[in-house]
Amino acid sequence: MSDTATTPSSPDTLRARAAELDAAHASTDRRDAFLLPEGVIYLDGNSLGALSVAARDATANAVSRQWGEQLIRAWNESSWWSAPERVGDRIAELVGAPAGSVVVGDSTTVSLYKAVHSAARLRPGRSVVLTDPDSFPTDVHVTRGVCDQLGLTLELVSPGDAVARLDGSDDVALASYSQVDYRTGELWDLAAITSAAHDAGALACWDLCHSAGVVEVGLTAGGADFAVGCGYKYLSGGPGAPAFIFVAPEHIAAFTNPILGWNGHATPFAMSPEHVPADGITRARVGTPPVLGIAALEGALTAYDGLDVADVRRRSLSLTAFFVECLDGLGIDLPVVTPRDESRGSQVSLRHPDAYAVVQALIARGVIGDFREPDIVRLGFAPLYLSHADVLAAAVHLRDVVDGREFERAEFATRAAVT
Ligand SMILES: *Cc1c(COP(=O)(O)O)cnc(C)c1O
């Protein structure tokens, strides 16, 4: 990375460098698999991943042929019933987990509820659950709700302090953290925190919303007990796509779903009033899965066919490093919140006192990123469909918006409901 670069580079030098990097990373370029509108540089794939040809076609097929023609027969003929496990297995490969340990179907919020609730109950007699005060709010809300319901104490400890908090302790049931901070992009050490939790007799649950599909998550390698993650961010499953839950194989037999629904039953069509949990990860299911959403997600995941996540991660690190190199090279003097070393996910967050207006001005130029409270310009670099040439073009737009004070225009000050 160009931490030390202080001399501005000419745009021509940066353009040549972009071409060189794009050639070096050609094997992970999946731009043609995606349907981005002309003139848009999409830096928000970490909020809503772009539509792919395969996701569009899979959705159309699920609607027209499966729903339209097969009707109720599609539950068997198009394997709707087993889709949560089938798509879960594909995601398992991306996050370093074995087949049979991941299932999709509910939102991240509901999946996290199931994971945190069941994990905390696997450590009876322990009273504390740790989570990050700076987590995405739903994570704090859900964890607090579970603690209230189970009579546990929620302790807000930054992931950077978690190992020290766990060291020598005997009161923690569960440490629940995001692998990548949604706001700053910081990548936390999943293996180190998990191992500290285990040494203290606790379990570890990981939220992979900002790491699945772009980081070598390594759930098994890192010893993670539980995990959840989002389907509509880097995985590009579409708005409201189902999320996933991972339960480590050694915990599945003891996993008690806090929402006992008929889809998690051993024999759902026996229509029995007794609840007998299914063997395997199926017990993490709840009710009828969102079939159309799963179809879109399953189509979207084919963008990863033939790719190794390690190569996607290398491309991601190169794109984000090059963006910081462009900031330095073009003399864009905004504080970079995201770590410049490799402890980052696939985003670069910058601070600007008028961050909201800066984002609006960028969007008006076709560079779509997002704003996060209080002063963060958050730019996500979805590696499969962004090039180093896009990165440079985005940086040039940012320079023009900031240096030309374009963000001061009145039209960029009004906030919409979704920022
Ligand atoms: C995006 C995100 C969520 C979203 O949860 P939903 O239930 O899909 O609304 C939750 N947690 C984190 C860390 C996220 O980044």
PDB file of C-alpha atoms in Angstrom, residues 33-132:
ATOM      1  CA  ALA A  33     -21.873 -11.747 -15.426  1.00  0.00           C
ATOM      2  CA  PHE A  34     -23.483  -8.576 -13.997  1.00  0.00           C
ATOM      3  CA  LEU A  35     -26.025  -6.106 -15.375  1.00  0.00           C
ATOM      4  CA  LEU A  36     -24.846  -2.693 -14.248  1.00  0.00           C
ATOM      5  CA  PRO A  37     -26.406   0.350 -15.922  1.00  0.00           C
ATOM      6  CA  GLU A  38     -24.247   2.382 -18.299  1.00  0.00           C
ATOM      7  CA  GLY A  39     -22.378   5.233 -16.700  1.00  0.00           C
ATOM      8  CA  VAL A  40     -22.604   3.896 -13.144  1.00  0.00           C
ATOM      9  CA  ILE A  41     -19.619   3.059 -10.971  1.00  0.00           C
ATOM     10  CA  TYR A  42     -21.225   0.986  -8.284  1.00  0.00           C
ATOM     11  CA  LEU A  43     -19.490   1.250  -4.914  1.00  0.00           C
ATOM     12  CA  ASP A  44     -22.407   0.007  -2.839  1.00  0.00           C
ATOM     13  CA  GLY A  45     -22.219  -3.737  -3.412  1.00  0.00           C
ATOM     14  CA  ASN A  46     -21.747  -4.008   0.364  1.00  0.00           C
ATOM     15  CA  SER A  47     -25.272  -2.638   0.872  1.00  0.00           C
ATOM     16  CA  LEU A  48     -27.137  -4.117  -2.097  1.00  0.00           C
ATOM     17  CA  GLY A  49     -25.072  -6.252  -4.439  1.00  0.00           C
ATOM     18  CA  ALA A  50     -25.615  -5.700  -8.178  1.00  0.00           C
ATOM     19  CA  LEU A  51     -28.006  -7.794 -10.245  1.00  0.00           C
ATOM     20  CA  SER A  52     -26.373 -10.611 -12.192  1.00  0.00           C
ATOM     21  CA  VAL A  53     -27.631 -12.200 -15.398  1.00  0.00           C
ATOM     22  CA  ALA A  54     -27.895 -15.513 -13.553  1.00  0.00           C
ATOM     23  CA  ALA A  55     -29.886 -14.034 -10.641  1.00  0.00           C
ATOM     24  CA  ARG A  56     -32.277 -12.355 -13.079  1.00  0.00           C
ATOM     25  CA  ASP A  57     -32.731 -15.549 -15.093  1.00  0.00           C
ATOM     26  CA  ALA A  58     -33.109 -17.757 -12.023  1.00  0.00           C
ATOM     27  CA  THR A  59     -35.773 -15.428 -10.652  1.00  0.00           C
ATOM     28  CA  ALA A  60     -37.629 -15.313 -13.962  1.00  0.00           C
ATOM     29  CA  ASN A  61     -37.519 -19.092 -14.186  1.00  0.00           C
ATOM     30  CA  ALA A  62     -38.729 -19.537 -10.611  1.00  0.00           C
ATOM     31  CA  VAL A  63     -41.639 -17.183 -11.266  1.00  0.00           C
ATOM     32  CA  SER A  64     -42.726 -18.138 -14.776  1.00  0.00           C
ATOM     33  CA  ARG A  65     -41.900 -21.788 -15.141  1.00  0.00           C
ATOM     34  CA  GLN A  66     -41.809 -23.119 -11.587  1.00  0.00           C
ATOM     35  CA  TRP A  67     -44.550 -21.072  -9.947  1.00  0.00           C
ATOM     36  CA  GLY A  68     -46.494 -20.350 -13.133  1.00  0.00           C
ATOM     37  CA  GLU A  69     -46.512 -23.846 -14.633  1.00  0.00           C
ATOM     38  CA  GLN A  70     -45.449 -26.359 -12.033  1.00  0.00           C
ATOM     39  CA  LEU A  71     -47.501 -24.696  -9.317  1.00  0.00           C
ATOM     40  CA  ILE A  72     -47.534 -26.755  -6.092  1.00  0.00           C
ATOM     41  CA  ARG A  73     -45.617 -29.551  -7.849  1.00  0.00           C
ATOM     42  CA  ALA A  74     -42.531 -27.304  -7.859  1.00  0.00           C
ATOM     43  CA  TRP A  75     -41.912 -28.079  -4.175  1.00  0.00           C
ATOM     44  CA  ASN A  76     -40.759 -31.509  -5.403  1.00  0.00           C
ATOM     45  CA  GLU A  77     -40.093 -31.058  -9.116  1.00  0.00           C
ATOM     46  CA  SER A  78     -37.936 -27.969  -8.692  1.00  0.00           C
ATOM     47  CA  SER A  79     -36.635 -29.017  -5.261  1.00  0.00           C
ATOM     48  CA  TRP A  80     -37.995 -25.950  -3.486  1.00  0.00           C
ATOM     49  CA  TRP A  81     -38.212 -27.873  -0.230  1.00  0.00           C
ATOM     50  CA  SER A  82     -34.474 -28.623  -0.019  1.00  0.00           C
ATOM     51  CA  ALA A  83     -33.330 -25.254  -1.426  1.00  0.00           C
ATOM     52  CA  PRO A  84     -32.361 -23.813   2.023  1.00  0.00           C
ATOM     53  CA  GLU A  85     -29.830 -26.621   2.580  1.00  0.00           C
ATOM     54  CA  ARG A  86     -28.674 -26.741  -1.064  1.00  0.00           C
ATOM     55  CA  VAL A  87     -27.913 -23.019  -1.190  1.00  0.00           C
ATOM     56  CA  GLY A  88     -26.488 -23.251   2.334  1.00  0.00           C
ATOM     57  CA  ASP A  89     -23.955 -25.792   1.089  1.00  0.00           C
ATOM     58  CA  ARG A  90     -22.818 -23.426  -1.671  1.00  0.00           C
ATOM     59  CA  ILE A  91     -22.350 -20.611   0.849  1.00  0.00           C
ATOM     60  CA  ALA A  92     -20.521 -23.002   3.188  1.00  0.00           C
ATOM     61  CA  GLU A  93     -17.832 -23.403   0.516  1.00  0.00           C
ATOM     62  CA  LEU A  94     -17.385 -19.622   0.372  1.00  0.00           C
ATOM     63  CA  VAL A  95     -16.996 -19.217   4.141  1.00  0.00           C
ATOM     64  CA  GLY A  96     -14.799 -22.242   4.821  1.00  0.00           C
ATOM     65  CA  ALA A  97     -17.430 -24.465   6.412  1.00  0.00           C
ATOM     66  CA  PRO A  98     -18.333 -28.096   5.685  1.00  0.00           C
ATOM     67  CA  ALA A  99     -21.417 -29.178   3.760  1.00  0.00           C
ATOM     68  CA  GLY A 100     -24.388 -29.634   6.059  1.00  0.00           C
ATOM     69  CA  SER A 101     -23.473 -26.802   8.437  1.00  0.00           C
ATOM     70  CA  VAL A 102     -25.197 -23.835   6.749  1.00  0.00           C
ATOM     71  CA  VAL A 103     -28.837 -23.178   5.898  1.00  0.00           C
ATOM     72  CA  VAL A 104     -30.530 -20.096   4.395  1.00  0.00           C
ATOM     73  CA  GLY A 105     -34.024 -18.706   4.786  1.00  0.00           C
ATOM     74  CA  ASP A 106     -34.559 -16.016   7.417  1.00  0.00           C
ATOM     75  CA  SER A 107     -33.208 -12.469   7.612  1.00  0.00           C
ATOM     76  CA  THR A 108     -29.845 -11.764   9.229  1.00  0.00           C
ATOM     77  CA  THR A 109     -31.658 -10.332  12.238  1.00  0.00           C
ATOM     78  CA  VAL A 110     -33.727 -13.487  12.771  1.00  0.00           C
ATOM     79  CA  SER A 111     -30.739 -15.743  12.013  1.00  0.00           C
ATOM     80  CA  LEU A 112     -28.660 -13.892  14.592  1.00  0.00           C
ATOM     81  CA  TYR A 113     -31.443 -14.270  17.125  1.00  0.00           C
ATOM     82  CA  LYS A 114     -31.445 -18.026  16.565  1.00  0.00           C
ATOM     83  CA  ALA A 115     -27.644 -18.254  16.791  1.00  0.00           C
ATOM     84  CA  VAL A 116     -27.133 -16.056  19.860  1.00  0.00           C
ATOM     85  CA  HIS A 117     -30.062 -17.534  21.754  1.00  0.00           C
ATOM     86  CA  SER A 118     -29.086 -21.158  21.167  1.00  0.00           C
ATOM     87  CA  ALA A 119     -25.361 -20.498  21.721  1.00  0.00           C
ATOM     88  CA  ALA A 120     -25.919 -18.722  25.050  1.00  0.00           C
ATOM     89  CA  ARG A 121     -27.992 -21.662  26.274  1.00  0.00           C
ATOM     90  CA  LEU A 122     -25.136 -24.059  25.493  1.00  0.00           C
ATOM     91  CA  ARG A 123     -23.177 -22.469  28.349  1.00  0.00           C
ATOM     92  CA  PRO A 124     -25.532 -22.662  31.331  1.00  0.00           C
ATOM     93  CA  GLY A 125     -24.293 -21.092  34.540  1.00  0.00           C
ATOM     94  CA  ARG A 126     -22.448 -18.333  32.699  1.00  0.00           C
ATOM     95  CA  SER A 127     -24.020 -14.920  32.812  1.00  0.00           C
ATOM     96  CA  VAL A 128     -22.336 -12.648  30.255  1.00  0.00           C
ATOM     97  CA  VAL A 129     -22.620 -12.145  26.501  1.00  0.00           C
ATOM     98  CA  LEU A 130     -20.045  -9.907  24.843  1.00  0.00           C
ATOM     99  CA  THR A 131     -20.731  -7.834  21.746  1.00  0.00           C
ATOM    100  CA  ASP A 132     -19.318  -4.751  20.060  1.00  0.00           C
TER     101      ASP A 132
END
